[in-house]
Short mmCIF file of C-alpha atoms in Angstrom, two decimals:
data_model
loop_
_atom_site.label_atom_id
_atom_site.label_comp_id
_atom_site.label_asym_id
_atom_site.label_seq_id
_atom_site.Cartn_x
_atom_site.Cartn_y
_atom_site.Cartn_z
CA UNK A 1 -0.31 118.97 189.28
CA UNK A 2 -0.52 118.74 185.70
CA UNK A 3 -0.27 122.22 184.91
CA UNK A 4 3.30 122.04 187.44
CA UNK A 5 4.44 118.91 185.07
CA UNK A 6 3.36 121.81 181.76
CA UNK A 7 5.55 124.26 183.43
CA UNK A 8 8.39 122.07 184.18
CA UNK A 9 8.41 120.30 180.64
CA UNK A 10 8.22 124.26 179.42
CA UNK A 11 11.38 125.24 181.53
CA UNK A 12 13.42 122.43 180.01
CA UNK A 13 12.71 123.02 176.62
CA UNK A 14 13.92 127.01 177.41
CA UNK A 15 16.95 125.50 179.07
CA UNK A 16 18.06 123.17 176.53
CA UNK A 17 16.94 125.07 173.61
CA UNK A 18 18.84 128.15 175.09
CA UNK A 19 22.24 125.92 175.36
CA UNK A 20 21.55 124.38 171.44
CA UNK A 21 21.03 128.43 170.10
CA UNK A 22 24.30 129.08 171.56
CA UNK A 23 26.08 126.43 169.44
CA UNK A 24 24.77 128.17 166.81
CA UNK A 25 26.42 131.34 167.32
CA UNK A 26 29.50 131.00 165.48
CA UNK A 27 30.70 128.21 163.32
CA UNK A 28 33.36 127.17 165.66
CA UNK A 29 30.82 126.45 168.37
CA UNK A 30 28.30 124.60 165.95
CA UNK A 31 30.88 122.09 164.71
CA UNK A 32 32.76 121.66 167.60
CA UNK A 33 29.52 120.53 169.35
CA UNK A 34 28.82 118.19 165.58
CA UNK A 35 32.64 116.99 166.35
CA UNK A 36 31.59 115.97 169.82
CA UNK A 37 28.37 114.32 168.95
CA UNK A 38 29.99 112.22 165.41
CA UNK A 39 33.43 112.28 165.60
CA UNK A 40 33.60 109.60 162.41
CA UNK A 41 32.12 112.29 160.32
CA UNK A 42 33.73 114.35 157.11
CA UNK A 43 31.54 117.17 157.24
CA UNK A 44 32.00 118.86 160.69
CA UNK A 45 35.86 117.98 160.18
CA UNK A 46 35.88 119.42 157.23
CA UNK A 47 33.99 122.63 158.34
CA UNK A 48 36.33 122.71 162.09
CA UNK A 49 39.13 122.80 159.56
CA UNK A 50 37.64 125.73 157.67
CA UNK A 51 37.45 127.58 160.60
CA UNK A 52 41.11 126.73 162.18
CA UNK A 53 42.32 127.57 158.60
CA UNK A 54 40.59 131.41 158.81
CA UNK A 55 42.37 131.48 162.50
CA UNK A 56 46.02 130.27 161.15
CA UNK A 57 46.13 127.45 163.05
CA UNK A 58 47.89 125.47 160.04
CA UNK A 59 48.35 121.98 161.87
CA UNK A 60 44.87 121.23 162.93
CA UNK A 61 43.31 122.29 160.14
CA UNK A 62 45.35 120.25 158.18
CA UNK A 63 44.64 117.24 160.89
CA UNK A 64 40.97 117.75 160.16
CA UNK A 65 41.09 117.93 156.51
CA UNK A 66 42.54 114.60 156.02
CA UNK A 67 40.49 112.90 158.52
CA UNK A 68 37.50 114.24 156.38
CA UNK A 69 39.21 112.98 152.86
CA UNK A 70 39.98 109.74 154.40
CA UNK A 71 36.41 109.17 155.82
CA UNK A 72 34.96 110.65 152.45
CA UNK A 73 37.10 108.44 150.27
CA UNK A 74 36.19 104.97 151.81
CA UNK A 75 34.22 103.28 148.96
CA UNK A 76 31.57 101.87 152.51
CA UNK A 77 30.53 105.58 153.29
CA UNK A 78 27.29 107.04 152.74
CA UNK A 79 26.48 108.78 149.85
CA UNK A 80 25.59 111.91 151.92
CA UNK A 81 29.52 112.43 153.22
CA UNK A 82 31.13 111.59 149.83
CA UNK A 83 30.77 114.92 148.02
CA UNK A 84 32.56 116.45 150.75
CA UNK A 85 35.44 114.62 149.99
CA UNK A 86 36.90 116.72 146.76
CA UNK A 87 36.39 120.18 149.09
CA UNK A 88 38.46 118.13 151.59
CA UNK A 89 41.41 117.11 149.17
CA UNK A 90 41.06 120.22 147.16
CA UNK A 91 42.22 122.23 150.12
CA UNK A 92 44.61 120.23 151.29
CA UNK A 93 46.05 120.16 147.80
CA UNK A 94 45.57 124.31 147.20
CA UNK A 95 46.05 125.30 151.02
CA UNK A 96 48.28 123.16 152.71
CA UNK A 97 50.94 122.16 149.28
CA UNK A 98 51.96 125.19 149.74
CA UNK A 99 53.03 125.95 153.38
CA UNK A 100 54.42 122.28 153.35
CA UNK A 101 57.49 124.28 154.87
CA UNK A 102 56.46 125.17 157.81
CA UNK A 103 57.14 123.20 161.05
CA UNK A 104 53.46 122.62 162.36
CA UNK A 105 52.51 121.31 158.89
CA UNK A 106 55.64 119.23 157.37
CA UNK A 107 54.22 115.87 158.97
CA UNK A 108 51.05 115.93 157.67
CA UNK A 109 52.21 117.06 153.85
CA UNK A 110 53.23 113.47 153.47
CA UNK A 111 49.21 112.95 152.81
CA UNK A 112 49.33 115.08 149.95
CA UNK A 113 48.80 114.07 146.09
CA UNK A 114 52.45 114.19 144.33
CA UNK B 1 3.29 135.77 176.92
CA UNK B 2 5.18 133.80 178.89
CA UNK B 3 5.66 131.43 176.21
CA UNK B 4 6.95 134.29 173.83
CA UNK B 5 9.02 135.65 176.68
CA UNK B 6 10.76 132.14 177.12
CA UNK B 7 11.63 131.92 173.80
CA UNK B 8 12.79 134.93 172.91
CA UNK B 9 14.99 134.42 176.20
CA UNK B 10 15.97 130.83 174.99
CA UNK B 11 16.99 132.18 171.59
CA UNK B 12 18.61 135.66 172.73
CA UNK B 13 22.04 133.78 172.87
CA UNK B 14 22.31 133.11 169.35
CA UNK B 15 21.25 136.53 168.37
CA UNK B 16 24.42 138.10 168.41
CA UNK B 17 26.09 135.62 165.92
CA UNK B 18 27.17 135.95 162.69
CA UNK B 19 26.63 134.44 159.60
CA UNK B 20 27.08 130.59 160.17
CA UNK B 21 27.67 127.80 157.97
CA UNK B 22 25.41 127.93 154.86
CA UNK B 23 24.45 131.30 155.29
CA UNK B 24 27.06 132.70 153.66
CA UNK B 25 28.63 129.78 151.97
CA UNK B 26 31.77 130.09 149.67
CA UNK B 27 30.23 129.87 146.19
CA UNK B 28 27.13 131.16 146.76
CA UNK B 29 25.32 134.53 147.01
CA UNK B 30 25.19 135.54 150.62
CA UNK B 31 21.67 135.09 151.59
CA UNK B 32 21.72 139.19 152.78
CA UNK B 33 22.78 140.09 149.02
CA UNK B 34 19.98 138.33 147.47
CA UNK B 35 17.62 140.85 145.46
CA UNK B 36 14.50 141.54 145.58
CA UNK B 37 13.19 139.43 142.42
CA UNK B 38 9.61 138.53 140.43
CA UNK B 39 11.57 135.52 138.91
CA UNK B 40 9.85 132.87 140.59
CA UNK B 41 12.04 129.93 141.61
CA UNK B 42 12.15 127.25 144.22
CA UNK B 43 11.64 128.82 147.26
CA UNK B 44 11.25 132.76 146.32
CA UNK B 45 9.28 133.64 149.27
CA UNK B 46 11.62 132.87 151.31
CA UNK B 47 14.34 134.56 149.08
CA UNK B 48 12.26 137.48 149.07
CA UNK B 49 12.13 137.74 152.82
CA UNK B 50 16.16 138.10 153.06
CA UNK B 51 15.93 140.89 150.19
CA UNK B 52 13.31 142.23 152.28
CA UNK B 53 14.98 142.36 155.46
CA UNK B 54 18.60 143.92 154.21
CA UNK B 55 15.97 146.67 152.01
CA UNK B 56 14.07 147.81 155.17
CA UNK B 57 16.60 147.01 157.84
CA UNK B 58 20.25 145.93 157.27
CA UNK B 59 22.37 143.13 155.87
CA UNK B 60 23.80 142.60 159.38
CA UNK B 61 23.21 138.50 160.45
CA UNK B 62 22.07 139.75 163.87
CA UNK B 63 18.82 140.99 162.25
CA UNK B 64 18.73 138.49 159.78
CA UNK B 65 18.36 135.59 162.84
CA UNK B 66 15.71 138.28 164.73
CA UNK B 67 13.82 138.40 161.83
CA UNK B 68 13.89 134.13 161.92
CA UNK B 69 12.83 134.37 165.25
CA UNK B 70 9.75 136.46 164.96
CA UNK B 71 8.98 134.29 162.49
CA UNK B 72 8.97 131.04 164.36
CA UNK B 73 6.98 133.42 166.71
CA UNK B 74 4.45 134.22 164.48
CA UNK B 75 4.26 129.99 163.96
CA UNK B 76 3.56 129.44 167.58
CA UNK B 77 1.18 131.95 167.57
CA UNK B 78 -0.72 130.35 164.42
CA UNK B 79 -0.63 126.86 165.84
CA UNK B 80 -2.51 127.96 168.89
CA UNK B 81 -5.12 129.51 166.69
CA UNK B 82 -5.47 126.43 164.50
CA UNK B 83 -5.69 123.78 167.62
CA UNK B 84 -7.53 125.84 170.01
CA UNK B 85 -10.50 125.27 167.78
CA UNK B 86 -9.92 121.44 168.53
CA UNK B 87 -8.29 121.01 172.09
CA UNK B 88 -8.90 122.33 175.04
CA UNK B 89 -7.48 125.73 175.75
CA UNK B 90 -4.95 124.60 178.36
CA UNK B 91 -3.85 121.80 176.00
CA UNK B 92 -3.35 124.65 172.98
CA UNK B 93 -1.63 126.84 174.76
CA UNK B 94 0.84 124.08 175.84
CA UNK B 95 1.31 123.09 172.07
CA UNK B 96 1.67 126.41 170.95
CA UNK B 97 4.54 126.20 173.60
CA UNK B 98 6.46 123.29 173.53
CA UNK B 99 6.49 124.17 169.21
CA UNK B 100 8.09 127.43 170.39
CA UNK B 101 10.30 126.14 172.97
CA UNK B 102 11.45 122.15 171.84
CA UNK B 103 15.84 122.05 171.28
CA UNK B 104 15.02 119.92 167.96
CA UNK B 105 13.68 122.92 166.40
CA UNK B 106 16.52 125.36 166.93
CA UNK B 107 18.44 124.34 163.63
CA UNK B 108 15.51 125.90 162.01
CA UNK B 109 15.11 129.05 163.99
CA UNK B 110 18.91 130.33 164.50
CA UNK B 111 19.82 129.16 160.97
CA UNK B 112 19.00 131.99 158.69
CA UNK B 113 19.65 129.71 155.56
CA UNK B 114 17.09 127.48 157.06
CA UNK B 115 13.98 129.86 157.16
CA UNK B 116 12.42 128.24 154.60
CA UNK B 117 11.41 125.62 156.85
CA UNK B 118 9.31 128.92 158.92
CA UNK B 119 8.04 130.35 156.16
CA UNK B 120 6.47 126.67 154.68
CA UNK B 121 5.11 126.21 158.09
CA UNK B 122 3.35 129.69 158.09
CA UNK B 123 1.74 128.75 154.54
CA UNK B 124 0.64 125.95 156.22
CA UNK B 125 -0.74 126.77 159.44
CA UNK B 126 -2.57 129.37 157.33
CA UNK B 127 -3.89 126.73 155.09
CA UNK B 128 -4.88 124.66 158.17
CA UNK B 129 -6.68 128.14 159.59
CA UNK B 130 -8.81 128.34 156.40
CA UNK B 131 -9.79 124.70 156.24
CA UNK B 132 -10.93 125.47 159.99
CA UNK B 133 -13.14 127.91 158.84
CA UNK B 134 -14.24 126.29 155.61
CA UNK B 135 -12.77 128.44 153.64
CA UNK B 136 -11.08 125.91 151.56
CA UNK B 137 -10.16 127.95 148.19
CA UNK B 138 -7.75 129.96 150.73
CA UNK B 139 -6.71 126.66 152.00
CA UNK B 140 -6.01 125.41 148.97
CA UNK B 141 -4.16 128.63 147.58
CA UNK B 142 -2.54 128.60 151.13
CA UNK B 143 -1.38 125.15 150.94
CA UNK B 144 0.11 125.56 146.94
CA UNK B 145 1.67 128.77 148.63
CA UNK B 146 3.90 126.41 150.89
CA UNK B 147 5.77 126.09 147.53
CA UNK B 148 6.97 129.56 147.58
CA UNK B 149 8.94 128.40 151.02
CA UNK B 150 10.13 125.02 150.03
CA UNK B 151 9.16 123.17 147.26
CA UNK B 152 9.04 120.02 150.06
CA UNK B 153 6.24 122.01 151.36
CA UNK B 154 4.11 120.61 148.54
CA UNK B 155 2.65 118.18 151.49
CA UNK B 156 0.52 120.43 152.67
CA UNK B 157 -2.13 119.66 149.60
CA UNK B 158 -1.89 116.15 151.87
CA UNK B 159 -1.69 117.79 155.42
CA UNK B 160 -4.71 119.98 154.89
CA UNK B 161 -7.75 117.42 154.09
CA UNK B 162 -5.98 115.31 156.54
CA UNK B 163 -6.19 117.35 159.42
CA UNK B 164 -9.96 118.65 157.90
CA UNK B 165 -10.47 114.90 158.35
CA UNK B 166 -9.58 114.58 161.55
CA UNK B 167 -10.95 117.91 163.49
CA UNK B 168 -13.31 118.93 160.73
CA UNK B 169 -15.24 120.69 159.05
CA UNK B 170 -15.63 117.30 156.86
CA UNK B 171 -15.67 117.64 152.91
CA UNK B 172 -18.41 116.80 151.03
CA UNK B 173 -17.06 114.48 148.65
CA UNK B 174 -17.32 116.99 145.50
CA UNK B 175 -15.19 118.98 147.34
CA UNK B 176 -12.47 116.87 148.16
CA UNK B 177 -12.97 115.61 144.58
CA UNK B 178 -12.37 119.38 143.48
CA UNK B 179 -8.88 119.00 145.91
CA UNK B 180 -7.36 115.71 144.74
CA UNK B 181 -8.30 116.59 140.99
CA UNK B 182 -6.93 120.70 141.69
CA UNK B 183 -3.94 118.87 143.50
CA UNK B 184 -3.40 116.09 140.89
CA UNK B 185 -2.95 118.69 138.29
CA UNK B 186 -0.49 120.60 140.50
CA UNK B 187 1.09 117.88 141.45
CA UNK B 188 1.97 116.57 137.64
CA UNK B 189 2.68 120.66 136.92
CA UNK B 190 5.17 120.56 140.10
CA UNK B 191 6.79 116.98 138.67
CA UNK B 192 7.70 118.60 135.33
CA UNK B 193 8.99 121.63 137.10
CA UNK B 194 10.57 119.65 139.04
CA UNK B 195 12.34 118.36 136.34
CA UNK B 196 13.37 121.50 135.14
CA UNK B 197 15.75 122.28 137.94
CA UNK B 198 16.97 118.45 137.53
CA UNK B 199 15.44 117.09 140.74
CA UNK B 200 15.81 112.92 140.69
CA UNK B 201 12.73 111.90 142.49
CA UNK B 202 12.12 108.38 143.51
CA UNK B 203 14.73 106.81 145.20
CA UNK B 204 14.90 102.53 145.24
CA UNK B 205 13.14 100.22 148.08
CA UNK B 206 16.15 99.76 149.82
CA UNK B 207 16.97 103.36 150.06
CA UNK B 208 13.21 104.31 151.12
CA UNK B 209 13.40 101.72 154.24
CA UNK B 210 16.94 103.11 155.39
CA UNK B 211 15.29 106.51 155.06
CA UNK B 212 12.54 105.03 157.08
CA UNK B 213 15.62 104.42 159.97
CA UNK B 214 16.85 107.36 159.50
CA UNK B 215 14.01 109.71 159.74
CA UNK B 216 13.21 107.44 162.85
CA UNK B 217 16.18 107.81 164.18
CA UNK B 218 16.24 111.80 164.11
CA UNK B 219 12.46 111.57 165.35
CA UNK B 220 13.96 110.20 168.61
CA UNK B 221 16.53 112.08 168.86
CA UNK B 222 14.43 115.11 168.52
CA UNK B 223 12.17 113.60 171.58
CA UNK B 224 14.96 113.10 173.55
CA UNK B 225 16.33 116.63 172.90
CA UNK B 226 14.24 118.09 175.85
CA UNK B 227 16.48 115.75 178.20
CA UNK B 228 19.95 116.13 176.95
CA UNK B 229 20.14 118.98 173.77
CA UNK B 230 23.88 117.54 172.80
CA UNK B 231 21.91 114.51 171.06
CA UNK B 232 21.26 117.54 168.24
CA UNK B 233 23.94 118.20 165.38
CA UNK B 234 23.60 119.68 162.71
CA UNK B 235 25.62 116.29 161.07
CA UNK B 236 24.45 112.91 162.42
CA UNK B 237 26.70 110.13 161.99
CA UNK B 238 23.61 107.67 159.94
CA UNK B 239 25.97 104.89 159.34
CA UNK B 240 24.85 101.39 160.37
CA UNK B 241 21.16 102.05 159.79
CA UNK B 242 19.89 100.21 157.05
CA UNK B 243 16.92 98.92 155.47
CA UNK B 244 16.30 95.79 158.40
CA UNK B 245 16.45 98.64 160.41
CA UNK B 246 13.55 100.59 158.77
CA UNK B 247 11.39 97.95 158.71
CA UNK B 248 12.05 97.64 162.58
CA UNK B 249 11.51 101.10 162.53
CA UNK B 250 7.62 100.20 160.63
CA UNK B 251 7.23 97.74 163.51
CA UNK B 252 7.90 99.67 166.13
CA UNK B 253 5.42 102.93 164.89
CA UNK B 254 2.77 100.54 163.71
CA UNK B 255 3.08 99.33 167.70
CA UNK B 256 2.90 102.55 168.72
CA UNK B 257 0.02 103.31 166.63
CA UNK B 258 -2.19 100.56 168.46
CA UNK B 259 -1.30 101.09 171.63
CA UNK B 260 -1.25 105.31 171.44
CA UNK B 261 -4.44 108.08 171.76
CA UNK B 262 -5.68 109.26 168.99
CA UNK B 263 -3.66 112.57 169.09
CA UNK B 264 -0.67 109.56 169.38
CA UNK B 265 -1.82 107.83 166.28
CA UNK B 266 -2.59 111.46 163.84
CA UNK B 267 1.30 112.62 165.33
CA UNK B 268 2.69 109.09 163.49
CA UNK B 269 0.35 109.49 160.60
CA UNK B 270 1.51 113.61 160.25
CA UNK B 271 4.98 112.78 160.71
CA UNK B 272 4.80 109.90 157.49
CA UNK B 273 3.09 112.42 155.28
CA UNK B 274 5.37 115.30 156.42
CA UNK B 275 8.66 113.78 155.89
CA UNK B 276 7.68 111.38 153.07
CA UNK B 277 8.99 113.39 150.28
CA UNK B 278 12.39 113.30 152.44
CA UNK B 279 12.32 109.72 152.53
CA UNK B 280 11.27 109.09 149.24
CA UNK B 281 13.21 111.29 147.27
CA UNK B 282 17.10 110.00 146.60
CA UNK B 283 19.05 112.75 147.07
CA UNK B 284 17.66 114.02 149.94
CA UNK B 285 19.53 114.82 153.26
CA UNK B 286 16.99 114.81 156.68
CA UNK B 287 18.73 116.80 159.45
CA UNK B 288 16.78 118.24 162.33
CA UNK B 289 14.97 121.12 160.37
CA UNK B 290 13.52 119.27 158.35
CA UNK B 291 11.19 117.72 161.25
CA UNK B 292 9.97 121.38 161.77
CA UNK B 293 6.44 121.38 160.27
CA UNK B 294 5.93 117.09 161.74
CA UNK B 295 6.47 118.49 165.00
CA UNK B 296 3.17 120.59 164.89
CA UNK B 297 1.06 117.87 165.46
CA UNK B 298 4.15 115.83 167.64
CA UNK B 299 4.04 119.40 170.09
CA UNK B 300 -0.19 118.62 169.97
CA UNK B 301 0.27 114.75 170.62
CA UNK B 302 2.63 115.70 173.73
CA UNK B 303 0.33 118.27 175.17
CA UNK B 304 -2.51 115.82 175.15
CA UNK B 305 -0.79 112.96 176.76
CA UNK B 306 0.28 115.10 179.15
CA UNK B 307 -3.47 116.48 179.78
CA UNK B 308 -5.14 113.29 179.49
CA UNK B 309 -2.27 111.18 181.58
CA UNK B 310 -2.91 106.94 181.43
CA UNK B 311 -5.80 107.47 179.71
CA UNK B 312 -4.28 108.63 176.07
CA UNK B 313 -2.77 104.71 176.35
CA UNK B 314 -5.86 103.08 176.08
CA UNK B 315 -6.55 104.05 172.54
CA UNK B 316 -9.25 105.82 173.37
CA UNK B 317 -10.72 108.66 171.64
CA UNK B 318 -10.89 111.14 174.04
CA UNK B 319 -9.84 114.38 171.93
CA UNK B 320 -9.52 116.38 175.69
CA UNK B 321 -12.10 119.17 174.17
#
């Protein structure tokens, strides 16, 4: 019996460690799954951003980059999400400024520093 | 074998990735282009091994992550040499597996920038092998060695007579006299080093107790792993813990200490000494790797409750030899 309970615990460790490996293949995967699990966060915003900005998908990486300055910039949040913050802005400011013209990121340039 | 079979099965989906996250951050070298070096720094062992890999192999991320994997391997395969000498073979064999196979420690496996954590561990379960066999000049040259993964590793001059406590061979007391002074001085060595590379080291009381939560809190999580993996990030959302939290978090180990085995009791004691530089030091981040080398004797605990059933709750000392 207890070696059946061993090989049971065994199989769901395999199982669940072979679904967490394959969040780890990419960094699309691994932050969409850290978006899912803290949504409140800067870092895996930031970081989904990154990787929407490499694909050209202009609107939700801008989306995701402020979420992750305004998060960072609240004087309450822990020291550990703060020094994402300047990343955050800085690419808003350097990326985003200046493709303020197109369509599918006007609404969000309104964010940006003057 | 089966046990290596699993894994290497669990793992084979992230083999084909690329380089994720801080692996090949903007700013930094990529970890493939580091070069082989006799500067020693913080953690040159480990930088050594990514030199070594793109100089025999390639700089390709697929073999960088196979290389982590036989690596965490070679771990498992250590473990069961160190605790078969102290559980019964059934019982080392299933924490030699559940090390290998647990979600909470695939941060640390399919993360190449994280290898330092497997290359600490190796140091140590090497220094733990020694101190098995009373050989405890290689177990003390073993556990400085830890340094040469991660300079957290430095724990292991704590883990070592701790577990030769435990299990044995016992010390005479010159010897462990020779260790805490040979430690001491290393220790006050690694502090100015530490220095060097401007490392802020204690942290205040209120920080230490929400590190207490926090570290708690990811020791739970990484339990619970093996029943739903999507409580794992690599980012956990820590806000709300705080220091009354910690000290519930005291309460509730010091609990479990009374009421658990004695494999219960040395997984709570392993898992204070192993993450205590995490918790005391300010700066410090704790994400899931970092509860790689504490789950070595968490991976034993499990295996003997599960050997032992409702006996390992009546505090008994029944090691399952």
């Amino acid at each position: 019996m207890r070696v059946l309970i061993g090989a049971l615990l065994l199989s769901l460790c395999a199982w669940h460690t072979h679904h967490r490996a394959q969040a780890w293949r990419a960094d699309a995967a691994l932050w969409q799954a850290a978006r899912q699990t803290s949504p409140a966060l800067a870092r895996p915003a930031f970081n989904l951003g990154v990787v929407y900005l490499r694909q050209s998908q202009w609107s939700q990486a801008t989306e995701l980059f402020l979420h992750a300055a305004q998060v960072s910039a609240q004087p309450t949040a822990p020291l550990n999400l703060r020094h994402e913050a300047g990343l955050g802005l800085s690419f808003i400011d350097t990326v985003a400024a200046p493709i303020c013209d197109q369509p599918s990121v006007s609404p969000w340039c309104v964010w940006l520093s003057p | 074998m089966v046990c290596v079979a699993l894994t290497v099965s669990a793992y084979a989906s992230s083999l084909s990735g690329g380089w994720v996250y801080e692996d090949a951050r903007p700013g930094l070298v990529p970890l493939a282009q580091l070069p082989l070096s006799w500067d020693i720094r913080p953690r040159w062992l480990t930088h050594q091994t990514y030199a070594g890999t793109t100089w025999l192999l390639n700089a390709e991320p697929s073999t960088a992550r196979a290389v982590s994997l036989a690596w965490h391997l070679l771990n498992g395969l250590l473990l069961w040499c160190v605790v078969r000498r102290v559980v019964a073979a059934p019982i080392a064999v299933l924490s030699a597996g559940l090390f290998l196979l647990w979600p909470v420690q695939v941060e640390a496996v399919a993360a190449v920038a994280y290898r330092s954590e497997l290359v600490a561990a190796t140091w140590l379960l090497l220094a733990l092998l020694c101190s098995s066999h009373g050989w405890r000049v290689g177990a003390w040259i073993c556990a400085v060695a830890t340094i040469t993964g991660k300079e957290a590793g430095i724990v292991a001059l704590a883990l070592v007579p701790l577990w030769a406590y435990w299990v044995g061979p016992r010390w005479t007391r010159r010897q462990g006299l020779a260790w805490s002074v040979a430690s001491l001085w290393l220790g006050v060595a690694g502090l100015v080093w530490a220095q060097s590379f401007s490392y802020r080291l204690i942290a205040p009381l209120e920080a230490i107790t929400t590190a207490i939560a926090i570290t708690g809190q990811l020791v739970m999580r990484g339990l619970w792993s093996v029943v739903d993996s999507r409580v794992l990030s690599i980012d956990h959302d820590w806000r709300g813990l705080d220091a009354a939290i910690g000290i519930a978090t005291l309460c509730w180990a010091t609990a479990l200490y009374l009421a658990g085995s004695i494999w219960v009791r040395r997984a709570l004691i392993w898992i204070g000494v192993a993450m205590s530089l995490r918790v005391l030091m300010p700066s410090a981040e704790r994400h899931e790797h970092h509860l790689y080398t504490a789950w070595i004797v968490v991976c034993v605990a499990i295996a003997h409750l599960m050997s032992t059933g409702g006996r390992a709750w009546r505090g008994g000392l029944d090691d399952g030899i």
